[in-house]
Amino acid sequence: MGVSDCLKVEFWRSTGGMIWLALLVLLLSQVNGKGAAEASNYLVGLGSYDITGPAADVNMMGYANMEQIASGIHFRLRARTFIVAEPQGRRVAFVNLDACMASQLVTIKVLERLKARYGNLYTEQNVAISGIHTHAGPGGYLQYVVYIVTSLGFVRQSFDALVDGIEQSIIQAHENLRPGSIFVNKGELLDAGVNRSPSAYLNNPAGERSKYKYDVDKEMTLLKFVDDEWGPVGSFNWFATHGTSMSRTNSLISGDNKGAAARFMEDWFDQKSTEMSNFNISKVRELPRRVSNIIPTVHGKHHELLELAASFQSSPGKPVTRLMSVARRVRSAFRLADRPRFVSAFCQTNCGDVSPNVLGAFCIDTGLPCDFNHSTCGGKNELCYGRGPGYPDEFESTRIIGERQFKKAVELFNKATEQVKGKVDFRHTYVDFSNLEVTIPKEGAGIETAKTCPAAMGFAFAAGTTDGPGAFDFQQGDDKGNVFWRLVRNLLKKPGSEQIKCQHPKPILLDTGEMKEPYDWAPSILPVQILTIGQLVILSVPGEFSTMAGRRLRDAVKMVLTSGGTKEFDSNIHVVIAGLTNTYSQYITTFEEYQIQRYEGASTLYGPYTLSAYIQQFKTLAAALITGQTLQAGPQPPNLLGKQIGLLPPVVMDATPLGSKFGDLITDVPQSSAFKRGDLVTVSFWSACPRNDLMTEGTFALVEILQGKDTWVPAYDDDDFCLRFIWSRPAKLSTRSKATIEWRIPDLAASGVYRIRHFGAAKALLGSVKHFTGSSSAFVVA
């Protein structure tokens, strides 16, 4: 029997009921107050903001393909943040970006802004900024030369969109801080990733490999955030799979599979909250936000709908204010304003050798599997491609892999019961990885010392992977190199004998760590960071760990924490790796994988002992957590913003054909047309370059549904998976351009009368920008 039950019994036995009632109310309020304090371990806040950036002309970051230039939007990119704080103590902020990776320069600038706004509340110590590794976002925002060559150098719009969006998402999370609780859950997801370099994985010791059932990590770890008043307000999870469901030829900005999963889960929660009914996850196909949740299906006859649609003809282009595209966004229009926005992030972890192209790698000329050791077809790497589950449709593969992660996340979210309890803490330091002495165990017994090297990339780096093959005659697994490319390399920078020996058996193609003109080609000083929230431990790593490398790092940190004798960390701790965080330094493989020199080994910058260096540094951070020791800040990374060179030409002006205006239709829907679910509706407009206005938190494309006789309500925008905004010029230097909007009518679309609108901004020769809009004729979805 509990305390409150005992008090109730005593009350009923008492003859002085009013006196006992007063005492009862007092004691119960104290008990309930203590219970509430125990339930609300933390202050929790979440935020989300648009970081889509320029949707035209900018090279995409990830595949290093100079021909992959952004020309529209599949769906928008976001920065999603959670902040967890002790009511009177420390706090941590974790930002997940729908971007290829974090950037040292972006991190520096964000921290400057946070310091100006909040003082020392958020610093490099307790803020982590992590990328999901989509290869379909605009590039040009990193500060080292090798990462911005294909984008023609630094792209200020890409950089500013990220900095602004991260700052705004942190501000939202900070302002949303309220008492709440956190729950953690984890489970296996079997069909969302395969090892793309199995020959390298097999070089790890057999005894080590025998401890694991799979050659990639299949576990997803999820945090569920619960507001004391509003209930669930968000979730963040970590699962390893590359953001390469979208191919190296795609030109639409996209969050790839993880961005899709985040969109699906946020919309699922909004739909579930709106409908207040059970959701059948087994019947999910597409899950964009549904206007049909608010607007009932029109129960009219088919011909009446056609007559109604016929009364709304297309409207010619006309000037509008910039705010129109913001005000008419679907989610901003229908989100419940009296409760916090639900934020769901699908974060990246040790994805280095994990591909979402789960059907395997095949030769595009023969259809046969690629060579196992080198991923070539007749000796050519350009012919070997991985296939996603929707092959040959990369959009379908993106949806499927995203949906698989989403479904697992919902399952873990609904069943999360283990409460996160304990203090919030963090440790951070900068380390020069270019010349770090590392202590490693000898074979048999004893220890020996080794060193890391200045950064360098091997010949197999240029071969690419089965997710995105390189060109020329490069091959994965090349530990020799060839004479021709050595001569080419030497024109840039010939590596010295010490560097060659240090990087062995990697044949050096680019000696990036020793290339300094016009400024640094690669990083040498890297951040290492641990964040802890109770029994959850987040290892912030500035690169892509391979599967086995990640396992070794997690195990090493867990051993230090659990052997420290503190009650804070026991065998039940959850250690996750947050990949591509705070800056970017390419790959980290095991020593054994490095010897094989697949793409990942050739891209392990600091030599064969790179992983050993990371393990050594993170063990130092973990030990400092246990002892309460404060670490030295370490050498500061450079701020190269003032040295950046950008060669992307600006937009000079936009124009339309004589007699046409911006926003005028080029191709309309047929008059009095009717479509069914699953059909593709396509319209096109005379448009202008999307770089004139990024429409941040706005939209270039909108599908509206008619409510009543004359009210148009937003239904889908360019943040929806079913709607694509495609922008094009007839020629590279043309001032004319058009916007094509494709709407694949979802299975759950409401019946009714619809129209499609386009928003844009045109630049005049003298530099002024004017916004415009146009709309298609109305049509029926029956």
PDB file of N, CA and C in Angstrom, residues 9 59 90 92 94 210 215 258 296 323 353 365 379 388 415 464 533 550 553 624 757:
ATOM      1  N   VAL A   9      -7.076   5.805   4.114  1.00  0.00           N
ATOM      2  CA  VAL A   9      -7.689   4.911   5.112  1.00  0.00           C
ATOM      3  C   VAL A   9      -7.821   5.614   6.450  1.00  0.00           C
ATOM      4  N   ASN A  59      27.063  23.176 -57.153  1.00  0.00           N
ATOM      5  CA  ASN A  59      27.447  21.771 -57.140  1.00  0.00           C
ATOM      6  C   ASN A  59      27.041  21.118 -55.823  1.00  0.00           C
ATOM      7  N   ARG A  90      24.181  21.772 -15.820  1.00  0.00           N
ATOM      8  CA  ARG A  90      24.756  21.795 -17.158  1.00  0.00           C
ATOM      9  C   ARG A  90      23.704  21.467 -18.217  1.00  0.00           C
ATOM     10  N   VAL A  92      23.392  20.376 -22.724  1.00  0.00           N
ATOM     11  CA  VAL A  92      24.012  20.042 -23.994  1.00  0.00           C
ATOM     12  C   VAL A  92      23.025  20.361 -25.107  1.00  0.00           C
ATOM     13  N   PHE A  94      22.407  19.354 -29.201  1.00  0.00           N
ATOM     14  CA  PHE A  94      22.786  18.478 -30.316  1.00  0.00           C
ATOM     15  C   PHE A  94      21.967  18.883 -31.529  1.00  0.00           C
ATOM     16  N   SER A 210      33.775 -12.841 -35.328  1.00  0.00           N
ATOM     17  CA  SER A 210      32.858 -13.877 -34.818  1.00  0.00           C
ATOM     18  C   SER A 210      31.982 -13.374 -33.682  1.00  0.00           C
ATOM     19  N   ASP A 215      28.002  -7.921 -40.784  1.00  0.00           N
ATOM     20  CA  ASP A 215      29.188  -7.132 -41.131  1.00  0.00           C
ATOM     21  C   ASP A 215      28.888  -5.639 -41.207  1.00  0.00           C
ATOM     22  N   LYS A 258      17.488   9.483 -44.888  1.00  0.00           N
ATOM     23  CA  LYS A 258      17.293   9.936 -43.509  1.00  0.00           C
ATOM     24  C   LYS A 258      16.411  11.180 -43.441  1.00  0.00           C
ATOM     25  N   PRO A 296     -12.638  17.725 -44.983  1.00  0.00           N
ATOM     26  CA  PRO A 296     -13.280  16.458 -45.331  1.00  0.00           C
ATOM     27  C   PRO A 296     -13.357  16.254 -46.834  1.00  0.00           C
ATOM     28  N   LEU A 323       6.353  37.336 -48.555  1.00  0.00           N
ATOM     29  CA  LEU A 323       5.737  36.623 -47.438  1.00  0.00           C
ATOM     30  C   LEU A 323       4.652  35.656 -47.875  1.00  0.00           C
ATOM     31  N   ASP A 353      31.306   2.256 -44.161  1.00  0.00           N
ATOM     32  CA  ASP A 353      31.266   1.205 -45.186  1.00  0.00           C
ATOM     33  C   ASP A 353      29.864   0.649 -45.390  1.00  0.00           C
ATOM     34  N   ASP A 365      26.788  -2.994 -67.635  1.00  0.00           N
ATOM     35  CA  ASP A 365      26.857  -3.495 -69.008  1.00  0.00           C
ATOM     36  C   ASP A 365      26.424  -4.950 -69.124  1.00  0.00           C
ATOM     37  N   GLY A 379      37.567  -4.657 -65.165  1.00  0.00           N
ATOM     38  CA  GLY A 379      38.639  -3.755 -64.789  1.00  0.00           C
ATOM     39  C   GLY A 379      38.248  -2.306 -64.686  1.00  0.00           C
ATOM     40  N   GLY A 388      19.590   0.104 -55.163  1.00  0.00           N
ATOM     41  CA  GLY A 388      18.684   0.246 -54.034  1.00  0.00           C
ATOM     42  C   GLY A 388      17.450  -0.611 -54.201  1.00  0.00           C
ATOM     43  N   LYS A 415       7.368   1.975 -27.857  1.00  0.00           N
ATOM     44  CA  LYS A 415       7.693   1.009 -26.814  1.00  0.00           C
ATOM     45  C   LYS A 415       8.793   1.479 -25.873  1.00  0.00           C
ATOM     46  N   GLY A 464      36.274   6.025 -56.133  1.00  0.00           N
ATOM     47  CA  GLY A 464      34.907   6.131 -55.630  1.00  0.00           C
ATOM     48  C   GLY A 464      34.439   4.821 -55.020  1.00  0.00           C
ATOM     49  N   ILE A 533      24.059  12.268 -21.226  1.00  0.00           N
ATOM     50  CA  ILE A 533      22.765  12.580 -20.604  1.00  0.00           C
ATOM     51  C   ILE A 533      22.367  11.320 -19.863  1.00  0.00           C
ATOM     52  N   GLY A 550      33.933   1.702 -35.611  1.00  0.00           N
ATOM     53  CA  GLY A 550      32.961   2.231 -34.665  1.00  0.00           C
ATOM     54  C   GLY A 550      32.748   1.302 -33.485  1.00  0.00           C
ATOM     55  N   LEU A 553      35.684   1.693 -31.098  1.00  0.00           N
ATOM     56  CA  LEU A 553      35.630   2.948 -30.347  1.00  0.00           C
ATOM     57  C   LEU A 553      34.575   2.874 -29.251  1.00  0.00           C
ATOM     58  N   ALA A 624      38.316  11.579 -18.026  1.00  0.00           N
ATOM     59  CA  ALA A 624      38.089  12.900 -17.445  1.00  0.00           C
ATOM     60  C   ALA A 624      36.658  13.050 -16.950  1.00  0.00           C
ATOM     61  N   ARG A 757       0.387  26.050 -57.836  1.00  0.00           N
ATOM     62  CA  ARG A 757       0.929  27.405 -57.900  1.00  0.00           C
ATOM     63  C   ARG A 757       2.457  27.370 -57.837  1.00  0.00           C
TER      64      ARG A 757
END
